[in-house]
Short mmCIF file of N, CA and C in Angstrom, two decimals:
data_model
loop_
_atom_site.label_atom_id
_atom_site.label_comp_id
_atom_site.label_asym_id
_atom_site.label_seq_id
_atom_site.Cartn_x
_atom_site.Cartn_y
_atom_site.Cartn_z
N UNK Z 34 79.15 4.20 18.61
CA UNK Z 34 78.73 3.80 17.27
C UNK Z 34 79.61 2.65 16.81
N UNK Z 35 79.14 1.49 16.82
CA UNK Z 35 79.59 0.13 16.09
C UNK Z 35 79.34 0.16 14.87
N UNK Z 36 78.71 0.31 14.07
CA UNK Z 36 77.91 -0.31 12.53
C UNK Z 36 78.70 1.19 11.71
N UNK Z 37 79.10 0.10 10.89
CA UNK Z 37 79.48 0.67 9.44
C UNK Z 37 79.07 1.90 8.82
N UNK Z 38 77.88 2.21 9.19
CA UNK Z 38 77.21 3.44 8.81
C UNK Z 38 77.15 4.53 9.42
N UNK Z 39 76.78 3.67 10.44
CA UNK Z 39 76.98 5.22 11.41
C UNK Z 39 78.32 5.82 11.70
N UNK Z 40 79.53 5.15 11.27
CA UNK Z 40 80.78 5.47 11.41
C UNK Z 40 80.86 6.31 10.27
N UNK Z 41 80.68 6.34 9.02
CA UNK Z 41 80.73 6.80 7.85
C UNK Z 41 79.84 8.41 7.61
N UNK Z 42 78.86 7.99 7.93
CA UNK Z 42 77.62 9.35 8.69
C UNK Z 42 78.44 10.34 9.43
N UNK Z 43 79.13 9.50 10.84
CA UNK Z 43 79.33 10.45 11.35
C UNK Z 43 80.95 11.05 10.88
N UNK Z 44 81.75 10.34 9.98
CA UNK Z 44 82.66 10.92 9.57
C UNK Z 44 82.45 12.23 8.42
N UNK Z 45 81.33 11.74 7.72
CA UNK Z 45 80.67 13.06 7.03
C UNK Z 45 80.15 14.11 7.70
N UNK Z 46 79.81 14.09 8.63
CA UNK Z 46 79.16 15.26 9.27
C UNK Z 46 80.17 16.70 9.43
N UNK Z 47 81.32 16.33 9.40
CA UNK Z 47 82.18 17.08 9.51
C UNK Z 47 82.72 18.54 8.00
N UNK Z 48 82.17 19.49 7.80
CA UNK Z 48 82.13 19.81 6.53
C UNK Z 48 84.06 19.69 6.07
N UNK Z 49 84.85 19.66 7.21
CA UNK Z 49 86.51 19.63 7.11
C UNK Z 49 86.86 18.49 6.06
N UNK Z 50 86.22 17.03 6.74
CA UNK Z 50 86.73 15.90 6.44
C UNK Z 50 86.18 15.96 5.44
N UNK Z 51 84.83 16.26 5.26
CA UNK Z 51 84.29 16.27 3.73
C UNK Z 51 85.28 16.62 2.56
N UNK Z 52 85.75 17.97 2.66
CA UNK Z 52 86.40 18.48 1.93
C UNK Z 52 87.63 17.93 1.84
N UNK Z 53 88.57 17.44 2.95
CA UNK Z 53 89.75 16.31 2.60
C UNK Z 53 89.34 14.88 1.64
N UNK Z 54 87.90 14.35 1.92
CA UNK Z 54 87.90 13.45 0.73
C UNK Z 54 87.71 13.59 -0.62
N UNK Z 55 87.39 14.79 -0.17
CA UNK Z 55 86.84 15.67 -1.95
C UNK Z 55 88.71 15.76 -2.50
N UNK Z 56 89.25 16.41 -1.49
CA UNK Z 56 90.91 16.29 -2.32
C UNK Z 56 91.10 14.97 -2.20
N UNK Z 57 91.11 13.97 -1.59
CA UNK Z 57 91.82 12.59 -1.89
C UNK Z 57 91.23 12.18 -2.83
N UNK Z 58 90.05 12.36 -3.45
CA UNK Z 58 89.38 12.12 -4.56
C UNK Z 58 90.01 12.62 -6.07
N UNK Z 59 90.74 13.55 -5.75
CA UNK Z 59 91.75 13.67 -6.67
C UNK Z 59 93.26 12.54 -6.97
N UNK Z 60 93.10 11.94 -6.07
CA UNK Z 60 94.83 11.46 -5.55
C UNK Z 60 95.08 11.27 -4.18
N UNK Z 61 96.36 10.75 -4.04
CA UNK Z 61 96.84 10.57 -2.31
C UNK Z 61 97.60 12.10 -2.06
N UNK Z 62 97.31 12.16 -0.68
CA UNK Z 62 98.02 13.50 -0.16
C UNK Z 62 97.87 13.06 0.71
N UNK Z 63 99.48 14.08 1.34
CA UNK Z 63 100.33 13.63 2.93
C UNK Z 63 99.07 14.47 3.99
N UNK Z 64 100.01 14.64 5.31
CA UNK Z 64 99.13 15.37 6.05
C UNK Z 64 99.58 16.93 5.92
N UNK Z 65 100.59 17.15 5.20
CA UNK Z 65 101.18 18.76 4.99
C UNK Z 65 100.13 19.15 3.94
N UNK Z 66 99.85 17.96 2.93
CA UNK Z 66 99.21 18.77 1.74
C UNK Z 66 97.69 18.97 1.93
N UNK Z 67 96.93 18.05 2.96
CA UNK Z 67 95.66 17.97 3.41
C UNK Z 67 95.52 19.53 4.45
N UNK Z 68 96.72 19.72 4.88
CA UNK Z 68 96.29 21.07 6.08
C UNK Z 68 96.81 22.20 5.07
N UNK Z 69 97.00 22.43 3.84
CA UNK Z 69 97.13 23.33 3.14
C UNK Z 69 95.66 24.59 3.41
N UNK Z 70 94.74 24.03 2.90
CA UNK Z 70 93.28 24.62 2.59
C UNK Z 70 93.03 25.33 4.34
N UNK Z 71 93.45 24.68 5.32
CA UNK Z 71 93.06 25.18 6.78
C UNK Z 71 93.79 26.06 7.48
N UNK Z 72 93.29 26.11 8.18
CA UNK Z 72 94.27 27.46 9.68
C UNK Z 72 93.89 26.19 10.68
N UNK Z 73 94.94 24.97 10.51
CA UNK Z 73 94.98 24.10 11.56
C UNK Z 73 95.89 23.75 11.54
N UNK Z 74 96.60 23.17 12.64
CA UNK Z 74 97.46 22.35 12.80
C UNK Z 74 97.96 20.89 12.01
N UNK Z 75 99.23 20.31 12.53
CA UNK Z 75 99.19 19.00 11.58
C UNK Z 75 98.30 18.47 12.64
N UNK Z 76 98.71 18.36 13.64
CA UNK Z 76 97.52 17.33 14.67
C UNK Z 76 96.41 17.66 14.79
N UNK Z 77 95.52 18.42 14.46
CA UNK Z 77 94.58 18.79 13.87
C UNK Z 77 94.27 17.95 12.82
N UNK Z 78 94.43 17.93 11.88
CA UNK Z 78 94.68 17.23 10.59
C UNK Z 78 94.55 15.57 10.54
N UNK Z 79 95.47 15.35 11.72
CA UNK Z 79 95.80 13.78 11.99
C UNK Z 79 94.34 13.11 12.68
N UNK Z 80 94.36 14.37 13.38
CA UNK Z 80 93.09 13.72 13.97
C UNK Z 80 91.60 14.05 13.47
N UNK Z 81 91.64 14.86 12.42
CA UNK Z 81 90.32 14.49 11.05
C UNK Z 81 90.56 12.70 10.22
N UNK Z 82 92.29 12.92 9.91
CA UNK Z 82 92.10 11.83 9.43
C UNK Z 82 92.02 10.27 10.18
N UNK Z 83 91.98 10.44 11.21
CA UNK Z 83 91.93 9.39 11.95
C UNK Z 83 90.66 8.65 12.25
N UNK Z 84 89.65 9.80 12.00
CA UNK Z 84 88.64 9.71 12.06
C UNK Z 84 87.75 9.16 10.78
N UNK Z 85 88.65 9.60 9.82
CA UNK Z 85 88.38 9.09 8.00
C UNK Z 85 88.57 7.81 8.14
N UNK Z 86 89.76 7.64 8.84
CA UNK Z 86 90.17 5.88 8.60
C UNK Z 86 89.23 5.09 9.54
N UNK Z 87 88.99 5.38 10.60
CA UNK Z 87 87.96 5.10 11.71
C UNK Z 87 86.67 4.43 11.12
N UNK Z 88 86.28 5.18 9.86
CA UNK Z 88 85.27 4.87 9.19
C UNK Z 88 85.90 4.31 8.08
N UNK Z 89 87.03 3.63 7.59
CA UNK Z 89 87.06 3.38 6.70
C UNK Z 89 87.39 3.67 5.40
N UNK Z 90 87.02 5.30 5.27
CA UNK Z 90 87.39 5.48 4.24
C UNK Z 90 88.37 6.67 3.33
N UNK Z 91 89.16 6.32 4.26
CA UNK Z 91 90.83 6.49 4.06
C UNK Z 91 91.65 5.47 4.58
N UNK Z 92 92.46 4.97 3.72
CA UNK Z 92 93.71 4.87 4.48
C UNK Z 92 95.29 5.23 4.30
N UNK Z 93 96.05 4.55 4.90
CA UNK Z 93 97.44 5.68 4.95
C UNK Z 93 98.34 4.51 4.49
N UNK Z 94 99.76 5.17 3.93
CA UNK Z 94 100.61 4.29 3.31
C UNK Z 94 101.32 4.23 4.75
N UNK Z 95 102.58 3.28 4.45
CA UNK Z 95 103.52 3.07 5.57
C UNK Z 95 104.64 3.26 5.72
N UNK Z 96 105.22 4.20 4.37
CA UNK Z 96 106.75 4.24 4.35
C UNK Z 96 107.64 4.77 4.38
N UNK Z 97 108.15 4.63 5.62
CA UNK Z 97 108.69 5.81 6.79
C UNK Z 97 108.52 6.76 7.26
N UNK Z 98 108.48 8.04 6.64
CA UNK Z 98 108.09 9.02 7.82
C UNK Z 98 106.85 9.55 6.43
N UNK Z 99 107.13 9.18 5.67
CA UNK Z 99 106.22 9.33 4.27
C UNK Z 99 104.93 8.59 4.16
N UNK Z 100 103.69 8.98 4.72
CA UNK Z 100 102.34 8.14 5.24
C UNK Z 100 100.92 8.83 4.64
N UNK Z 101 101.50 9.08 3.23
CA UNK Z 101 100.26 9.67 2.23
C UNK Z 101 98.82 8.74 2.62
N UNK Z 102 97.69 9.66 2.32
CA UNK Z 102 96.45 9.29 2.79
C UNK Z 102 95.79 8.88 1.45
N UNK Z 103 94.98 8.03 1.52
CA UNK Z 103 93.94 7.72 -0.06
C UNK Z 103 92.88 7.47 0.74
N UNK Z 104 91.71 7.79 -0.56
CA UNK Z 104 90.34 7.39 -0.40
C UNK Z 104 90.26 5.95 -0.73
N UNK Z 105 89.63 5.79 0.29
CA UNK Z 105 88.80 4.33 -0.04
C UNK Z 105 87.23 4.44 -0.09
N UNK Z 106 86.47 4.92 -1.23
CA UNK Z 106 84.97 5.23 -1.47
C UNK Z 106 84.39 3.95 -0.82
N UNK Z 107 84.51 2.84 -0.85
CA UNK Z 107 83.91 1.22 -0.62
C UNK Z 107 82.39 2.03 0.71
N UNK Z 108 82.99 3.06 1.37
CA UNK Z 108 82.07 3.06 2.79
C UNK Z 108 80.50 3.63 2.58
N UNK Z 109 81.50 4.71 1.07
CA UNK Z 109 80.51 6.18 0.26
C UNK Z 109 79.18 4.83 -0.11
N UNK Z 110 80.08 3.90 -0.82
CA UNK Z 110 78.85 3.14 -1.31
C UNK Z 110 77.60 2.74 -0.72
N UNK Z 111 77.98 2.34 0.60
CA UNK Z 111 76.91 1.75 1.38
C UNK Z 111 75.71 2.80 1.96
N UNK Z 112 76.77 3.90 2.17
CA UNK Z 112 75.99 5.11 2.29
C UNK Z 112 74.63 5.66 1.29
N UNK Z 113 75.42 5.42 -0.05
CA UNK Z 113 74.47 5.85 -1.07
C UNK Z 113 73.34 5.09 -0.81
N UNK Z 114 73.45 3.72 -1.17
CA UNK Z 114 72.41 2.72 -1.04
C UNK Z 114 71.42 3.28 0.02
N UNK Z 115 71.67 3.52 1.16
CA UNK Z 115 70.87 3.71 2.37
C UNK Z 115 70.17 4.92 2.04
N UNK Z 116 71.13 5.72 1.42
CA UNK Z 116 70.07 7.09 1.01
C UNK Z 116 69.24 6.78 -0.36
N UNK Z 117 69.33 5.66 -1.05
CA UNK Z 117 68.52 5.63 -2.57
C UNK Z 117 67.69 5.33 -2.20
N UNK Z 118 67.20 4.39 -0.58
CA UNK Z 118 66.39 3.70 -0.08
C UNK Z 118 65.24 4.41 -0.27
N UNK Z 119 65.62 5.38 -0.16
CA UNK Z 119 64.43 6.64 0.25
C UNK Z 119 64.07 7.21 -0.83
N UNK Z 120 64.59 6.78 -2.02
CA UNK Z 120 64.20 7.37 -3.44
C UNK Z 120 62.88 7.26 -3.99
N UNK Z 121 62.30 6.27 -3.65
CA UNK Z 121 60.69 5.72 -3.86
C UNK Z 121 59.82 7.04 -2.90
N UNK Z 122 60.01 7.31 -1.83
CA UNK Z 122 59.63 8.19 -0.65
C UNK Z 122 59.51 9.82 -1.47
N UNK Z 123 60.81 9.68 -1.80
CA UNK Z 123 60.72 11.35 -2.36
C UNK Z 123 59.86 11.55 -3.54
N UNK Z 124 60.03 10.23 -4.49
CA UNK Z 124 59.76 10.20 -5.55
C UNK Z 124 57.98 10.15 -5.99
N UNK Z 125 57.14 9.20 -4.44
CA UNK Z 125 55.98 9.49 -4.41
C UNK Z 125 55.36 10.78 -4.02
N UNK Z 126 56.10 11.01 -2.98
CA UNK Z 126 55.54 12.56 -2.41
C UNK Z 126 56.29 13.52 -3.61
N UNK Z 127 56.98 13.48 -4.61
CA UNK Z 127 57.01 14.64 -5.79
C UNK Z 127 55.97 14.02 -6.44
N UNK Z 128 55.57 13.17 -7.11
CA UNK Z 128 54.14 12.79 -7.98
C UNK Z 128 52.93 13.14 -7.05
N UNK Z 129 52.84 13.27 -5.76
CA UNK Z 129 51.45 13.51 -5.22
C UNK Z 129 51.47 14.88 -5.42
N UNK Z 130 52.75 15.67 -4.91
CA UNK Z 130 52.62 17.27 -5.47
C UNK Z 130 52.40 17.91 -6.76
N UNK Z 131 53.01 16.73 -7.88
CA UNK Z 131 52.33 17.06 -9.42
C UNK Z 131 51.15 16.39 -9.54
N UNK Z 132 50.56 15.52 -8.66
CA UNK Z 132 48.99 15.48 -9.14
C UNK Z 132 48.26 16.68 -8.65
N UNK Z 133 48.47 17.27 -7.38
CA UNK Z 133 47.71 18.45 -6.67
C UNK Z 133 47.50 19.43 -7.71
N UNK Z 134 49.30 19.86 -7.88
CA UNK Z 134 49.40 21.20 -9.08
C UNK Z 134 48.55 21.07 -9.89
N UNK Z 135 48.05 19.77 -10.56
CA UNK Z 135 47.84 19.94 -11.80
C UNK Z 135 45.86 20.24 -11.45
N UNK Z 136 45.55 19.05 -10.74
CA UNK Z 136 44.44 19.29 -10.34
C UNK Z 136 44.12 20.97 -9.96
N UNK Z 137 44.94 22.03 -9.49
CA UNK Z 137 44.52 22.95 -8.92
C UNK Z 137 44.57 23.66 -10.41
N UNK Z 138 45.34 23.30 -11.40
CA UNK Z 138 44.93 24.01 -12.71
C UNK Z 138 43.92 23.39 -13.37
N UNK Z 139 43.50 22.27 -13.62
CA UNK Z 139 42.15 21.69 -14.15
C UNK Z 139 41.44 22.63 -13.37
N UNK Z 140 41.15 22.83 -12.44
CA UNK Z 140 39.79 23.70 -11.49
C UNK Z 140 39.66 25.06 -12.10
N UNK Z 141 41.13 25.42 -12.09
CA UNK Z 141 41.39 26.90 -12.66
C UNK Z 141 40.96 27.76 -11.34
N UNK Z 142 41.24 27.72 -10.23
CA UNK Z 142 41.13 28.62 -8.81
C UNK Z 142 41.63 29.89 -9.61
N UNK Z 143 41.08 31.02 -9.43
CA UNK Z 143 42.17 32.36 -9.46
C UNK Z 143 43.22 32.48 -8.43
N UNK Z 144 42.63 31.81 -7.16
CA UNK Z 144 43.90 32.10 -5.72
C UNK Z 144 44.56 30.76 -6.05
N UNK Z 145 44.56 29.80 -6.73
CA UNK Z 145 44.90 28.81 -6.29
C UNK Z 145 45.27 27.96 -7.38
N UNK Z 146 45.77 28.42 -8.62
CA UNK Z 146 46.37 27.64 -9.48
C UNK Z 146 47.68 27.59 -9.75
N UNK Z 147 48.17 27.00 -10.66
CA UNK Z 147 49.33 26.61 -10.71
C UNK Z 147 50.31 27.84 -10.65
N UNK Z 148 49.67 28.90 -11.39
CA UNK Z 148 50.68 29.88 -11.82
C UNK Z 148 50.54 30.79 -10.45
N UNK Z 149 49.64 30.85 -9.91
CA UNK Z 149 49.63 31.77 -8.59
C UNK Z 149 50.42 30.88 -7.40
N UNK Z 150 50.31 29.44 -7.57
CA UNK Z 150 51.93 28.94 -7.02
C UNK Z 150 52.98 29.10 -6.98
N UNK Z 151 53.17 28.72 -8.55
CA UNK Z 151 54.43 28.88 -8.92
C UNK Z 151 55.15 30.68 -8.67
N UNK Z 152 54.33 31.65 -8.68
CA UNK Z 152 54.52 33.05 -8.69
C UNK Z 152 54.73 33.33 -6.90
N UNK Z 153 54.32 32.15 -6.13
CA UNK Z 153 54.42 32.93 -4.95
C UNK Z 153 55.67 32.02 -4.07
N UNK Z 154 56.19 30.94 -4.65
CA UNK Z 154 57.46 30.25 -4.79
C UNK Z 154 58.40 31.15 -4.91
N UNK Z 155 58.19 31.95 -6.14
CA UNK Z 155 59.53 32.63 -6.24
C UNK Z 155 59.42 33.82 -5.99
N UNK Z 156 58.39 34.12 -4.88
CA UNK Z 156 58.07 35.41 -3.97
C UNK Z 156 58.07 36.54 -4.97
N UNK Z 157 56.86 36.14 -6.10
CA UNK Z 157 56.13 37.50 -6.63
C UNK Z 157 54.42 37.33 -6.30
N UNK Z 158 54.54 38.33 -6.00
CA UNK Z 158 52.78 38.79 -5.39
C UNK Z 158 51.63 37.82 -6.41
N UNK Z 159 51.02 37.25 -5.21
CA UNK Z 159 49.75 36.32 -6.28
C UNK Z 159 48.55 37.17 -6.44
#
């Protein structure tokens, strides 16, 4: 994986690293305070975050044995974008499902209206 995104993707995939940017999102933290929350190792740890920085979005200070980690969101952004892309997509196929609903209540079906939907959604007997 070369491209920006897919580095970022695949640094999310991880529910661990997720949750380390969710704490750097608070602030910088070392690698002692990032392996707090786990039953892992520091090298364990090093090598989640290596993988954060890999993508970008972390990086580490430099001073001396003291090498606190921060978020750098800049990667989150591009990410979002790529997923809003798809906002038109969701957003037509939810309006084609509220034209159906509604149509199936104009008809007034007994098997097949809105409320015998909505009732069998939340798994009570239609």
């Amino acid at each position: 994986m070369t491209d920006a995104l897919s580095r970022t993707f695949a640094a999310l995939s991880d529910p661990t690293r997720r949750a380390m940017l969710a704490r750097l999102s608070e602030g910088e933290a070392t690698v002692g305070e990032l392996a707090e929350p786990f039953d892992m190792t520091f090298a364990a740890v090093s090598k989640h975050l290596r993988v954060l920085e890999g993508a970008g979005l972390v990086t580490r200070g430099r001073n001396a044995q003291y090498r606190p980690a921060r978020l750098d969101a800049r990667p989150l952004a591009a990410a979002s974008d790529w997923i809003g892309g798809y906002a038109r997509f969701w957003e037509d196929s939810l309006g084609a499902l509220d034209q159906y609903l509604n149509a199936l209540q104009q008809l007034g079906r007994p098997h097949g209206d809105a409320q015998s939907v909505a009732s069998h959604r939340e798994g009570e007997p239609s």
